[in-house]
Amino acid sequence: MAGSREDAPWLDGDAGQLVRPYTVTNGRTKPSKPLDLVSLVRATGLAPHRRLDPEHALALELCRTPTSVAEIAAHLRQPVMVTKVVLSDLIEWNAVTTRAPGATADSTDRQRLEALLHGLRERL
């Protein structure tokens, strides 16, 4: 029954999402693919051959345009490691592809980090 209350993520107005990270990752604590916080993730256009959990579906939706792992984690409101596990699943299902930051990219560059923070704040 599409659109039913059962399909919506469990939310509490004050507490936020009530699904534990352990449940989202099926108990996995490490991603199967190496991902950096600034790695860009983009949907391939191929649909996974399984029903997606809410976190997988939202992550896939966010990847219609290239989006960083950090941004996806912020939108999912999940820890980065949980987000990396979810994205690893999507990579294995060929639903998304990733591009690591360029070799010349400096992940400690203050301007880049401030721009990332500014972008995250605008989306929330």
XYZ file of N, CA and C in Angstrom:
372
model
N 0.829 -1.157 0.000
C 0.000 0.000 0.000
C 0.885 1.235 0.000
N 1.110 1.787 -1.190
C 2.013 2.924 -1.357
C 1.481 4.136 -0.626
N 2.396 4.884 -0.013
C 2.012 6.091 0.690
C 1.463 5.851 2.079
N 1.444 4.614 2.515
C 0.923 4.340 3.848
C 1.918 4.793 4.896
N 1.449 4.911 6.111
C 2.301 5.332 7.220
C 3.443 4.349 7.444
N 3.239 3.097 7.091
C 4.282 2.081 7.270
C 5.475 2.336 6.358
N 5.262 2.991 5.201
C 6.341 3.263 4.264
C 7.220 4.422 4.705
N 6.698 5.306 5.544
C 7.455 6.481 5.982
C 8.466 6.096 7.051
N 9.643 6.782 7.046
C 10.605 6.502 8.120
C 9.998 6.873 9.463
N 10.389 6.199 10.495
C 9.892 6.490 11.834
C 10.517 7.783 12.291
N 9.694 8.752 12.590
C 10.180 10.052 13.021
C 9.490 10.481 14.293
N 10.202 11.240 15.080
C 9.661 11.879 16.265
C 10.065 13.336 16.145
N 9.134 14.247 16.334
C 9.403 15.661 16.152
C 10.609 16.160 16.922
N 10.804 15.710 18.129
C 11.922 16.182 18.944
C 13.159 15.304 18.810
N 12.960 14.014 18.760
C 14.096 13.086 18.766
C 14.668 12.844 17.382
N 13.885 13.072 16.329
C 14.347 12.796 14.978
C 14.048 11.359 14.600
N 14.884 10.802 13.750
C 14.659 9.458 13.250
C 14.850 8.436 14.363
N 13.924 7.495 14.453
C 13.957 6.506 15.512
C 14.552 5.171 15.089
N 14.987 5.057 13.840
C 15.614 3.834 13.365
C 17.095 3.898 13.715
N 17.586 2.896 14.404
C 18.979 2.862 14.832
C 19.913 2.633 13.637
N 21.096 3.246 13.660
C 22.057 3.026 12.563
C 22.340 1.547 12.319
N 22.366 0.743 13.381
C 22.601 -0.697 13.255
C 21.555 -1.324 12.333
N 20.325 -0.865 12.428
C 19.242 -1.395 11.601
C 19.419 -0.967 10.150
N 19.812 0.273 9.937
C 19.989 0.797 8.581
C 21.055 0.004 7.829
N 22.107 -0.388 8.528
C 23.232 -1.080 7.878
C 23.159 -2.596 7.996
N 22.088 -3.110 8.563
C 21.961 -4.556 8.795
C 23.132 -5.091 9.618
N 23.581 -4.290 10.562
C 24.644 -4.707 11.461
C 26.057 -4.512 10.940
N 26.190 -4.070 9.704
C 27.530 -3.864 9.143
C 28.132 -2.577 9.696
N 29.412 -2.595 9.977
C 30.064 -1.424 10.560
C 31.083 -0.789 9.631
N 31.349 -1.426 8.494
C 32.316 -0.885 7.546
C 31.758 -0.955 6.142
N 32.007 0.098 5.341
C 31.561 0.055 3.943
C 32.402 -0.933 3.143
N 31.827 -1.487 2.115
C 32.556 -2.442 1.274
C 33.375 -1.738 0.196
N 33.155 -0.458 0.020
C 33.888 0.333 -0.975
C 34.540 1.513 -0.281
N 35.754 1.876 -0.678
C 36.405 3.031 -0.052
C 35.759 4.334 -0.524
N 35.330 5.156 0.409
C 34.706 6.437 0.087
C 35.302 7.525 0.966
N 35.559 8.670 0.374
C 36.080 9.826 1.074
C 34.910 10.786 1.319
N 35.008 11.634 2.320
C 33.933 12.597 2.603
C 33.620 13.488 1.408
N 34.632 13.807 0.609
C 34.407 14.701 -0.523
C 34.260 13.965 -1.848
N 34.228 12.631 -1.807
C 33.964 11.865 -3.024
C 32.595 12.259 -3.562
N 32.519 12.418 -4.872
C 31.235 12.749 -5.493
C 30.540 11.470 -5.916
N 29.259 11.391 -5.617
C 28.453 10.210 -5.921
C 27.358 10.643 -6.884
N 27.148 9.855 -7.932
C 26.137 10.200 -8.935
C 25.376 8.954 -9.362
N 24.068 9.093 -9.523
C 23.222 7.988 -9.968
C 23.587 7.598 -11.397
N 23.547 6.300 -11.671
C 23.865 5.798 -13.007
C 22.637 5.754 -13.911
N 21.462 5.798 -13.299
C 20.234 5.656 -14.068
C 19.726 4.226 -14.086
N 20.532 3.298 -13.572
C 20.109 1.901 -13.489
C 19.369 1.676 -12.174
N 18.204 1.077 -12.253
C 17.418 0.823 -11.048
C 17.871 -0.479 -10.393
N 18.065 -0.455 -9.071
C 18.404 -1.702 -8.373
C 17.278 -2.717 -8.537
N 17.633 -3.978 -8.529
C 16.650 -5.053 -8.711
C 16.084 -5.521 -7.379
N 15.825 -4.579 -6.505
C 15.252 -4.907 -5.195
C 14.545 -3.677 -4.668
N 13.689 -3.893 -3.718
C 13.000 -2.786 -3.063
C 14.001 -2.079 -2.147
N 14.035 -0.766 -2.249
C 15.000 0.000 -1.469
C 14.437 0.415 -0.120
N 15.294 0.358 0.889
C 14.947 0.904 2.197
C 14.870 2.418 2.046
N 14.198 3.102 2.977
C 14.076 4.568 2.859
C 15.425 5.283 2.729
N 16.436 4.848 3.470
C 17.742 5.513 3.408
C 18.400 5.307 2.045
N 18.288 4.105 1.498
C 18.844 3.839 0.175
C 18.114 4.665 -0.886
N 16.797 4.716 -0.790
C 16.006 5.470 -1.772
C 16.328 6.959 -1.720
N 16.435 7.517 -0.517
C 16.748 8.940 -0.385
C 18.162 9.226 -0.890
N 19.109 8.373 -0.543
C 20.483 8.567 -1.019
C 20.528 8.537 -2.545
N 19.821 7.602 -3.143
C 19.787 7.501 -4.603
C 19.165 8.751 -5.208
N 18.107 9.243 -4.617
C 17.449 10.468 -5.093
C 18.409 11.661 -5.020
N 19.171 11.749 -3.945
C 20.127 12.848 -3.775
C 21.240 12.803 -4.818
N 21.481 11.624 -5.367
C 22.587 11.441 -6.307
C 22.198 11.687 -7.761
N 21.041 12.257 -7.989
C 20.659 12.585 -9.379
C 21.669 13.559 -9.984
N 22.231 14.392 -9.139
C 23.337 15.255 -9.533
C 24.521 14.861 -8.654
N 25.741 15.097 -9.106
C 26.896 14.718 -8.277
C 26.820 15.377 -6.896
N 26.890 14.555 -5.863
C 26.754 15.013 -4.488
C 27.832 14.368 -3.640
N 28.411 15.127 -2.720
C 29.476 14.582 -1.888
C 28.910 13.650 -0.824
N 29.744 12.758 -0.363
C 29.365 11.830 0.702
C 28.932 12.609 1.946
N 29.630 13.683 2.256
C 29.295 14.505 3.425
C 27.899 15.112 3.297
N 27.553 15.602 2.111
C 26.227 16.176 1.903
C 25.139 15.118 2.042
N 25.386 13.948 1.500
C 24.403 12.864 1.582
C 24.178 12.487 3.039
N 25.252 12.378 3.815
C 25.138 12.055 5.243
C 24.296 13.103 5.964
N 24.502 14.373 5.630
C 23.736 15.442 6.274
C 22.251 15.323 5.952
N 21.942 15.033 4.699
C 20.525 14.900 4.313
C 19.876 13.660 4.908
N 20.632 12.581 5.003
C 20.095 11.354 5.605
C 19.974 11.481 7.117
N 20.711 12.439 7.683
C 20.779 12.611 9.138
C 21.266 11.324 9.804
N 22.297 10.775 9.187
C 22.925 9.549 9.671
C 24.419 9.807 9.829
N 25.089 9.055 10.694
C 26.540 9.171 10.790
C 27.190 8.868 9.432
N 28.354 9.450 9.205
C 29.046 9.270 7.929
C 29.302 7.793 7.639
N 29.690 7.017 8.642
C 29.985 5.599 8.403
C 28.727 4.850 7.945
N 27.582 5.176 8.511
C 26.326 4.555 8.082
C 26.042 4.939 6.631
N 26.245 6.204 6.304
C 26.027 6.677 4.937
C 26.961 5.968 3.967
N 28.197 5.752 4.360
C 29.144 5.048 3.489
C 28.704 3.606 3.244
N 28.139 2.958 4.238
C 27.632 1.589 4.062
C 26.459 1.598 3.084
N 25.550 2.545 3.240
C 24.399 2.667 2.336
C 24.882 2.917 0.909
N 25.826 3.839 0.747
C 26.344 4.140 -0.592
C 27.091 2.950 -1.180
N 27.798 2.196 -0.341
C 28.483 0.983 -0.824
C 27.485 -0.004 -1.416
N 26.332 -0.134 -0.745
C 25.278 -1.010 -1.287
C 24.865 -0.529 -2.669
N 24.618 0.768 -2.799
C 24.169 1.327 -4.077
C 25.234 1.168 -5.163
N 26.506 1.257 -4.784
C 27.588 1.034 -5.745
C 27.575 -0.422 -6.211
N 27.434 -1.350 -5.275
C 27.411 -2.781 -5.624
C 26.222 -3.121 -6.516
N 25.118 -2.399 -6.360
C 23.927 -2.638 -7.173
C 23.981 -1.858 -8.486
N 25.118 -1.201 -8.758
C 25.310 -0.394 -9.969
C 24.314 0.750 -10.097
N 23.773 1.204 -8.990
C 22.818 2.311 -9.011
C 23.515 3.661 -8.953
N 24.730 3.697 -8.387
C 25.511 4.926 -8.335
C 26.956 4.631 -8.691
N 27.656 5.674 -9.039
C 29.086 5.596 -9.294
C 29.752 6.725 -8.515
N 31.035 6.585 -8.241
C 31.735 7.611 -7.462
C 32.948 8.113 -8.209
N 33.317 9.316 -7.838
C 34.539 9.911 -8.362
C 35.292 10.488 -7.180
N 36.476 9.978 -6.957
C 37.296 10.470 -5.852
C 37.772 11.882 -6.175
N 38.058 12.649 -5.134
C 38.582 13.997 -5.390
C 39.900 13.898 -6.149
N 40.188 14.916 -6.940
C 41.413 14.932 -7.737
C 42.658 14.832 -6.874
N 43.719 14.349 -7.457
C 44.980 14.179 -6.722
C 45.498 15.505 -6.186
N 45.118 16.605 -6.830
C 45.601 17.901 -6.375
C 44.686 18.504 -5.317
N 43.549 17.885 -5.064
C 42.626 18.422 -4.064
C 43.216 18.260 -2.676
N 43.130 19.305 -1.899
C 43.633 19.290 -0.526
C 42.428 19.289 0.399
N 42.173 18.156 1.078
C 40.989 18.044 1.938
C 41.086 18.919 3.179
N 42.253 19.528 3.416
C 42.384 20.430 4.562
C 42.333 21.894 4.127
N 42.048 22.145 2.852
C 41.951 23.506 2.335
C 40.782 24.222 3.014
N 41.083 25.287 3.731
C 40.075 25.998 4.522
C 38.926 26.521 3.648
N 39.233 27.096 2.501
C 38.186 27.633 1.628
C 37.244 26.538 1.149
N 37.803 25.403 0.792
C 36.975 24.277 0.321
C 36.056 23.786 1.442
N 36.606 23.653 2.656
C 35.806 23.193 3.787
C 34.717 24.204 4.144
N 35.035 25.500 4.073
C 34.023 26.526 4.358
C 32.923 26.510 3.304
N 33.282 26.293 2.040
C 32.286 26.212 0.975
C 31.380 24.996 1.178
N 31.960 23.871 1.594
C 31.175 22.671 1.870
C 30.211 22.920 3.024
N 30.706 23.534 4.089
C 29.860 23.854 5.240
C 28.733 24.799 4.847
N 29.054 25.802 4.050
C 28.036 26.753 3.595
C 26.953 26.032 2.769
N 27.381 25.143 1.870
C 26.421 24.386 1.062
C 25.523 23.495 1.911
N 26.098 22.863 2.922
C 25.305 22.002 3.802
C 24.284 22.820 4.578
N 24.689 23.978 5.066
C 23.765 24.833 5.832
C 22.629 25.336 4.960
N 22.896 25.623 3.693
C 21.845 26.100 2.790
C 20.800 25.027 2.531
N 21.207 23.771 2.492
C 20.283 22.680 2.182
C 19.433 22.266 3.374
N 19.844 22.620 4.579
C 19.094 22.210 5.768
C 18.090 23.220 6.164
